[in-house]
Protein backbone atom coordinates (compact mmCIF):
# COMPACT_ATOMS: atom_id res chain seq x y z
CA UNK A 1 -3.79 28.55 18.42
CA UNK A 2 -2.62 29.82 20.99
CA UNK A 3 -2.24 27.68 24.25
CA UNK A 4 -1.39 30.08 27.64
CA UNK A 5 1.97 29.36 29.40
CA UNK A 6 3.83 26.05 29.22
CA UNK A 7 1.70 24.34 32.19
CA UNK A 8 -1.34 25.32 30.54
CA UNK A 9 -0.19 23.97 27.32
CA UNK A 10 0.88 20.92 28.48
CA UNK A 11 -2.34 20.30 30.38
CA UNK A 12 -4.47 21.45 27.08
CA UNK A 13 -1.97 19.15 24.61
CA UNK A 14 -2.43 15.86 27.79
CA UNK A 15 -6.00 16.70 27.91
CA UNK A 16 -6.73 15.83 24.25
CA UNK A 17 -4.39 13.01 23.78
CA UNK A 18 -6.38 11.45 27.22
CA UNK A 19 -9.21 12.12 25.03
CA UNK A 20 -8.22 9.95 22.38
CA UNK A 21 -6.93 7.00 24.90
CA UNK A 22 -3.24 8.16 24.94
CA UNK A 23 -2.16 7.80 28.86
CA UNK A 24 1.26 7.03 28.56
CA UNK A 25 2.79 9.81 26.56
CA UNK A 26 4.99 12.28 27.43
CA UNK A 27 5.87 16.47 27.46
CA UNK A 28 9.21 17.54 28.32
CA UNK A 29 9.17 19.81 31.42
CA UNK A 30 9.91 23.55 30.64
CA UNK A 31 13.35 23.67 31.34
CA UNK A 32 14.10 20.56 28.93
CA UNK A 33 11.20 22.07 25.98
CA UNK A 34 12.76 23.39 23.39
CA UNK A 35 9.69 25.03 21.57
CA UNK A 36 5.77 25.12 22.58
CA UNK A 37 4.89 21.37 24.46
CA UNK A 38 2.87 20.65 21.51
CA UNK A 39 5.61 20.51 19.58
CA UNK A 40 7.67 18.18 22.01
CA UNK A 41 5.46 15.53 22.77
CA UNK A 42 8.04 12.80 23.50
CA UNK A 43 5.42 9.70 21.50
CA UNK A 44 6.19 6.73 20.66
CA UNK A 45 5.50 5.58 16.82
CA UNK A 46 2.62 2.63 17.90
CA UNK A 47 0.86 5.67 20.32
CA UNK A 48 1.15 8.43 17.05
CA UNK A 49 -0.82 5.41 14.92
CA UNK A 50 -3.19 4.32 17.75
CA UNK A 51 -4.39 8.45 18.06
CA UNK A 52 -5.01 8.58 14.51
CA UNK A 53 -6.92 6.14 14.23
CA UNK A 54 -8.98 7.34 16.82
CA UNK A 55 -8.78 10.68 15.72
CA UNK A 56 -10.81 10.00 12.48
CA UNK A 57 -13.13 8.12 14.44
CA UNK A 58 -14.13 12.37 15.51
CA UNK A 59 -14.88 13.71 12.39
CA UNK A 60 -17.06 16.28 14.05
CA UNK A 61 -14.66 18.17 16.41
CA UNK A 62 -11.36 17.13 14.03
CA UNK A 63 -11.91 18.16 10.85
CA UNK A 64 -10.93 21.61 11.55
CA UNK A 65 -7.69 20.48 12.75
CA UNK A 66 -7.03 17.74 10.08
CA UNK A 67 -7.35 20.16 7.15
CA UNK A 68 -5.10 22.10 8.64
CA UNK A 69 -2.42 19.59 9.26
CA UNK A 70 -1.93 19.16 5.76
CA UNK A 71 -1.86 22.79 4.51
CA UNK A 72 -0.39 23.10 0.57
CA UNK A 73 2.96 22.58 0.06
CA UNK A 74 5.54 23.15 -3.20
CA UNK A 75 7.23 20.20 -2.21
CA UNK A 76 5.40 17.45 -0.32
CA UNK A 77 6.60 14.79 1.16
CA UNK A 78 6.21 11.36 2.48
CA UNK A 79 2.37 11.03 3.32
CA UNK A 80 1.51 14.19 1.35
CA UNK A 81 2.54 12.75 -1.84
CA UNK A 82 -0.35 10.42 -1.17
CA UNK A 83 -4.14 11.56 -2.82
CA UNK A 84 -6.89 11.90 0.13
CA UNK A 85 -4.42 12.10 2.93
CA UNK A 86 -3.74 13.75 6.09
CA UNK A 87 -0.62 13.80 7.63
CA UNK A 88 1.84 15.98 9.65
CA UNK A 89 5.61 16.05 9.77
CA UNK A 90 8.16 16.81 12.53
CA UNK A 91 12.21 16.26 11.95
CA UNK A 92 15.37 16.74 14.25
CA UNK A 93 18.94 16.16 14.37
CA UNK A 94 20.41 14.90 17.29
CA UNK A 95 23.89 13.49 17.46
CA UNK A 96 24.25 14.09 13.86
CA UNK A 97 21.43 11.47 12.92
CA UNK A 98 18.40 13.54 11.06
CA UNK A 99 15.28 11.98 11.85
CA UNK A 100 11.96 12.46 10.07
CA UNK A 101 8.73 11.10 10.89
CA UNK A 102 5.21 11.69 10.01
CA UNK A 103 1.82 10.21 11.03
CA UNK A 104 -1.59 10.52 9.38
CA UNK A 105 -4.23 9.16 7.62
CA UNK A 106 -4.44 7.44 4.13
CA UNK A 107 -6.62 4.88 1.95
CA UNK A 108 -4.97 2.03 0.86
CA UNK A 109 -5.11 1.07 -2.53
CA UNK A 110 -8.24 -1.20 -1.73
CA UNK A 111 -9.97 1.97 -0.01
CA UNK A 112 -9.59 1.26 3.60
CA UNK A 113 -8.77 4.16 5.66
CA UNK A 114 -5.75 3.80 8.06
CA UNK A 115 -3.59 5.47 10.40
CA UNK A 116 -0.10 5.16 9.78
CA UNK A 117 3.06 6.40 11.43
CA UNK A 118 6.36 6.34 10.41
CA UNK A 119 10.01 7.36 10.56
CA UNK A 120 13.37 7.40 8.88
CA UNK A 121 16.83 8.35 9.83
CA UNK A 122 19.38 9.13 8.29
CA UNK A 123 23.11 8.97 10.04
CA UNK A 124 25.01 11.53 7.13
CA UNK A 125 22.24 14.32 8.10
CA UNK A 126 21.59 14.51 4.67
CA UNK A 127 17.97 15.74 5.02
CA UNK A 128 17.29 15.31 0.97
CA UNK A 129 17.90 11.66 1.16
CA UNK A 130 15.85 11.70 4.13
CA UNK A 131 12.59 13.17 3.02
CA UNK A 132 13.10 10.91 -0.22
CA UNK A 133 13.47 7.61 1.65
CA UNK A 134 10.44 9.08 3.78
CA UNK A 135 8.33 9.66 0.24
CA UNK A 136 9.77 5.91 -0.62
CA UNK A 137 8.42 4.23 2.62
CA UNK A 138 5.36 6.13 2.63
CA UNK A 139 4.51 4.73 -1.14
CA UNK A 140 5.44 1.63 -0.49
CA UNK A 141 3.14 1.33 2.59
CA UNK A 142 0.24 2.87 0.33
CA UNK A 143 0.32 0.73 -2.53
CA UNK A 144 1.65 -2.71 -0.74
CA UNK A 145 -0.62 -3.37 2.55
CA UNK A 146 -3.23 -4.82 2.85
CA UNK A 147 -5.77 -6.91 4.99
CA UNK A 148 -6.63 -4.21 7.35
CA UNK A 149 -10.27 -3.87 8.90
CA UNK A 150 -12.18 -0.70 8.13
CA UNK A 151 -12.24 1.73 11.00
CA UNK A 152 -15.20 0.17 13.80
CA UNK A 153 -16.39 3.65 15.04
C-alpha cells in the first residue's frame, strides 16, 4: 500500500506500532532512509517479538496483513519452513557481515502460539549459509521450546 511522502509514512508506520505498545522504536530520517520507512524501522529483536505477539492478539484488523506477509515462496526459509506460520524476512550487508532476521508467528510443537524473532549473521557474506543457519535456528526453536503461556488476549 501505498503510504504518501516519507513524513506521512513514518507517521502511518509510528502510528501502528504505538498501536500495538511499541514507543521506543525507531525510523531513520529521510536523508539517512534508504528505501520506504517501513522498510527501515531501526527495531530491536525483544520489540519485533513483543508486536507480534500483540499483533495476533488483532485478528480482526490483521489478518489481511498477516496473510500477506507470508505470500508463497519456491524456496522458504527460516520461519516459512514451519506449517501454520506467519513470518516476514528482511536481510542486509553492512561491513561485509550479511544479516538475516525474521519475526512471526508459530505453534510450538505442544500447540501454543508464539511470537518469535530472530536473527543470524554471517561475517563471509555468504547469504546461502545464512538463510540455512536461519532455517536451522528457526527449527530448532519450533520443535525444542517449551513452557510458554498461551496468548491472554
Amino acid at each position: 500500500a501505498y503510504l504518501g511522502t516519507h513524513d506521512q509514512a513514518v507517521s502511518k508506520t509510528l502510528r501502528i506500532l504505538h498501536r500495538y505498545g511499541d514507543w521506543g522504536t525507531a525510523i531513520p530520517s529521510e536523508e539517512e532512509a534508504e528505501s520506504h520507512p517501513y522498510r527501515q524501522v531501526l527495531w530491536p529483536l525483544k520489540n519485533q517479538s513483543e508486536f507480534m505477539a500483540e499483533v495476533q492478539c488483532d485478528w480482526v484488523h490483521t489478518v489481511p496483513v498477516m496473510a500477506k506477509m507470508d505470500e508463497p515462496t519456491n524456496s522458504p526459509i527460516g520461519l516459512q519452513t514451519i506449517p501454520r506460520s506467519f513470518s516476514k524476512s528482511g536481510d542486509g550487508t553492512k561491513d561485509g557481515v550479511f544479516s538475516l532476521r525474521q519475526t512471526g508467528l508459530i505453534d510450538l510443537q505442544d500447540g501454543t502460539p508464539v511470537a518469535v524473532t530472530i536473527m543470524v549473521n554471517n561475517k563471509t557474506g555468504d547469504k546461502e549459509a545464512t538463510r540455512d543457519a536461519l532455517t536451522t535456528l528457526a527449527k530448532t526453536v519450533a520443535s525444542q521450546a517449551k513452557g510458554f503461556a498461551r496468548p491472554s488476549c
